[in-house]
Amino acid sequence: MERIYIDRQLCEACKGCMLACMAKHNGENIDTLDLLDTSNQSANLIEQSSQGEVAPIFCRHCDKPECVEACMSGALTKDKETGIVSLDQNKCAGCWMCVMSCSYGMINKDTNANVAFKCDLCKDREKSACIENCPTGAIELIEVGEGRA
Ligand code: SF4
Ligand code: SF4
C-alpha cells in the first residue's frame, strides 16, 4: 500500500501542489487556472503558522477511515488492495457527514455540484499531480504496511 509522505523540512509553502491538484481535478493546466473561480478546489492544504512553520495537510487514506464510516450513501469506500479511500461523487448525497467526521479536515464541499471532494491519490495517473508539481521533492509516495495510518 502506498501513502503520501511529506517532508516538512523541504516544504517551502509555495502551494504548487495545491494548484496542481486544482488544475488536475478541473481538467485544466496550472497556467490557465482561473484562481478567481471559487469552484477550483484543492484536496490538500498547505498552512503556515504565524511563526512561519509550514504544515502540509493531506488525506491519510486512513486504515479505519471515519469518513467511510460516516457516509450513509456508500459514496466513500476504501480499496483493500491499494488502501486508497475514494469518493464516488455520483453516489454522494451532499449531507456533509464525511466533512464533519474527518479529524484532518480533508474532505471539501463542492458547493456548486453539492457533492463532496477529496484526494484520490490521482489513481488515474502514473504520478500524483501534487508530487509532480512540487519543486523541492517534499512529497513522495511511500510503501507502508497496514496499521501505520
Ligand atoms: S478524508 Fe479524513 S478520515 Fe477520510 S481517509 Fe482521508 S484523512 Fe482519513
Ligand atoms: S456528503 Fe456525500 S460522501 Fe459525504 S457522507 Fe454525505 S453522501 Fe457520503
Short mmCIF file of C-alpha atoms and ligand atoms in Angstrom, two decimals:
data_model
loop_
_atom_site.label_atom_id
_atom_site.label_comp_id
_atom_site.label_asym_id
_atom_site.label_seq_id
_atom_site.Cartn_x
_atom_site.Cartn_y
_atom_site.Cartn_z
CA MET A 1 0.00 0.00 0.00
CA GLU A 2 1.25 3.46 -0.82
CA ARG A 3 0.71 6.65 1.13
CA ILE A 4 1.66 10.26 0.59
CA TYR A 5 4.63 11.27 2.73
CA ILE A 6 5.58 14.92 3.22
CA ASP A 7 8.99 16.08 4.37
CA ARG A 8 8.09 19.31 6.19
CA GLN A 9 11.71 20.40 6.16
CA LEU A 10 11.64 20.50 2.38
CA CYS A 11 8.24 22.20 2.02
CA GLU A 12 8.57 25.90 1.16
CA ALA A 13 4.82 26.59 1.20
CA CYS A 14 4.82 27.60 -2.47
CA LYS A 15 1.42 25.85 -2.78
CA GLY A 16 2.38 24.39 -6.15
CA CYS A 17 0.87 21.09 -5.02
CA MET A 18 -2.45 22.80 -4.32
CA LEU A 19 -2.51 24.47 -7.74
CA ALA A 20 -1.65 21.17 -9.42
CA CYS A 21 -4.50 19.46 -7.57
CA MET A 22 -6.97 22.18 -8.58
CA ALA A 23 -5.89 22.03 -12.21
CA LYS A 24 -5.97 18.24 -12.35
CA HIS A 25 -9.47 17.99 -10.95
CA ASN A 26 -10.81 20.71 -13.23
CA GLY A 27 -9.19 19.25 -16.35
CA GLU A 28 -7.06 22.34 -16.83
CA ASN A 29 -3.39 23.08 -16.55
CA ILE A 30 -1.83 25.38 -13.98
CA ASP A 31 -1.07 28.14 -16.48
CA THR A 32 -4.72 28.54 -17.44
CA LEU A 33 -6.22 28.00 -14.00
CA ASP A 34 -8.65 30.78 -13.04
CA LEU A 35 -7.75 31.50 -9.41
CA LEU A 36 -10.78 33.76 -9.02
CA ASP A 37 -13.08 30.82 -9.76
CA THR A 38 -14.12 29.54 -6.33
CA SER A 39 -15.09 26.17 -7.81
CA ASN A 40 -11.35 25.44 -8.12
CA GLN A 41 -10.55 23.40 -5.04
CA SER A 42 -7.51 21.54 -3.88
CA ALA A 43 -7.85 18.30 -1.93
CA ASN A 44 -4.68 19.08 0.03
CA LEU A 45 -3.82 22.07 2.14
CA ILE A 46 -0.60 23.91 2.94
CA GLU A 47 -0.91 26.00 6.06
CA GLN A 48 1.62 28.28 7.66
CA SER A 49 1.67 29.34 11.30
CA SER A 50 2.38 32.92 12.36
CA GLN A 51 5.86 31.65 13.31
CA GLY A 52 6.36 30.62 9.69
CA GLU A 53 6.13 26.90 10.34
CA VAL A 54 4.77 25.01 7.37
CA ALA A 55 2.04 22.45 7.91
CA PRO A 56 1.16 20.42 4.81
CA ILE A 57 -2.12 18.56 5.36
CA PHE A 58 -3.03 15.68 3.07
CA CYS A 59 -5.61 12.88 3.26
CA ARG A 60 -4.05 9.94 5.11
CA HIS A 61 -6.20 7.30 3.42
CA CYS A 62 -6.69 6.03 6.96
CA ASP A 63 -6.73 2.34 7.79
CA LYS A 64 -10.05 2.88 9.56
CA PRO A 65 -11.44 5.92 7.76
CA GLU A 66 -14.02 7.86 9.75
CA CYS A 67 -15.29 9.39 6.51
CA VAL A 68 -16.20 5.96 5.11
CA GLU A 69 -17.92 5.03 8.38
CA ALA A 70 -19.94 8.24 8.32
CA CYS A 71 -21.13 8.01 4.72
CA MET A 72 -24.63 6.55 4.66
CA SER A 73 -24.88 6.51 0.87
CA GLY A 74 -21.86 4.30 0.19
CA ALA A 75 -20.14 7.05 -1.76
CA LEU A 76 -16.90 6.65 0.17
CA THR A 77 -15.02 3.36 0.07
CA LYS A 78 -11.59 2.06 0.96
CA ASP A 79 -9.89 -0.23 -1.53
CA LYS A 80 -8.49 -3.20 0.38
CA GLU A 81 -5.74 -3.76 -2.19
CA THR A 82 -4.43 -0.23 -2.68
CA GLY A 83 -5.59 1.33 0.60
CA ILE A 84 -6.95 4.32 -1.32
CA VAL A 85 -10.07 5.96 0.14
CA SER A 86 -12.17 7.03 -2.84
CA LEU A 87 -15.29 9.06 -3.33
CA ASP A 88 -17.92 8.30 -5.97
CA GLN A 89 -19.49 11.72 -6.49
CA ASN A 90 -22.41 10.12 -8.34
CA LYS A 91 -23.45 8.44 -5.11
CA CYS A 92 -22.85 11.46 -2.87
CA ALA A 93 -25.97 12.95 -1.28
CA GLY A 94 -24.27 16.14 -0.11
CA CYS A 95 -25.10 15.54 3.55
CA TRP A 96 -21.55 16.54 4.67
CA MET A 97 -21.33 13.80 7.31
CA CYS A 98 -17.88 12.94 5.95
CA VAL A 99 -16.79 16.57 6.19
CA MET A 100 -17.77 16.61 9.85
CA SER A 101 -16.19 13.24 10.60
CA CYS A 102 -12.69 13.69 9.21
CA SER A 103 -10.39 14.84 12.03
CA TYR A 104 -7.95 16.24 9.50
CA GLY A 105 -10.47 18.36 7.59
CA MET A 106 -9.57 16.57 4.38
CA ILE A 107 -12.98 16.44 2.75
CA ASN A 108 -14.12 19.55 0.92
CA LYS A 109 -17.55 20.65 -0.20
CA ASP A 110 -18.10 21.24 -3.88
CA THR A 111 -20.97 23.61 -3.27
CA ASN A 112 -21.69 24.12 -6.97
CA ALA A 113 -22.40 20.44 -7.55
CA ASN A 114 -23.43 19.84 -3.91
CA VAL A 115 -21.10 16.87 -3.58
CA ALA A 116 -18.00 16.12 -1.52
CA PHE A 117 -14.49 16.28 -2.95
CA LYS A 118 -11.34 14.55 -1.69
CA CYS A 119 -7.92 13.26 -2.62
CA ASP A 120 -7.96 10.11 -4.76
CA LEU A 121 -4.16 9.93 -4.99
CA CYS A 122 -4.61 10.64 -8.72
CA LYS A 123 -5.18 6.93 -9.21
CA ASP A 124 -5.90 7.56 -12.90
CA ARG A 125 -2.36 8.87 -13.42
CA GLU A 126 1.09 7.38 -13.14
CA LYS A 127 2.19 10.11 -10.71
CA SER A 128 0.02 12.24 -8.42
CA ALA A 129 -0.26 15.85 -9.65
CA CYS A 130 0.93 17.24 -6.30
CA ILE A 131 4.09 15.12 -6.38
CA GLU A 132 4.79 16.03 -9.98
CA ASN A 133 4.49 19.74 -9.28
CA CYS A 134 6.45 20.01 -6.04
CA PRO A 135 9.69 21.85 -6.89
CA THR A 136 11.56 20.68 -3.79
CA GLY A 137 10.62 17.00 -3.81
CA ALA A 138 8.90 17.34 -0.44
CA ILE A 139 6.08 14.98 -1.41
CA GLU A 140 6.54 11.33 -2.21
CA LEU A 141 4.63 8.09 -2.23
CA ILE A 142 5.97 5.58 0.24
CA GLU A 143 5.11 1.95 0.74
CA VAL A 144 3.53 1.29 4.12
CA GLY A 145 2.24 -1.76 5.90
CA GLU A 146 -1.29 -1.98 7.27
CA GLY A 147 -1.82 -0.27 10.61
CA ARG A 148 0.51 2.63 10.01
CA ALA A 149 -2.10 5.31 9.28
S1 SF4 B 1 -10.71 12.05 4.40
FE1 SF4 B 1 -10.02 12.12 6.54
S2 SF4 B 1 -10.94 10.29 7.51
FE2 SF4 B 1 -11.11 10.02 5.29
S3 SF4 B 1 -9.30 8.81 4.77
FE3 SF4 B 1 -8.75 10.98 4.48
S4 SF4 B 1 -7.83 11.63 6.41
FE4 SF4 B 1 -8.90 9.69 6.79
S1 SF4 B 2 -21.54 14.25 1.73
FE1 SF4 B 2 -21.61 12.58 0.23
S2 SF4 B 2 -19.74 11.39 0.57
FE2 SF4 B 2 -20.04 12.72 2.36
S3 SF4 B 2 -21.15 11.41 3.82
FE3 SF4 B 2 -22.68 12.59 2.67
S4 SF4 B 2 -23.23 11.23 0.97
FE4 SF4 B 2 -21.32 10.43 1.82
#
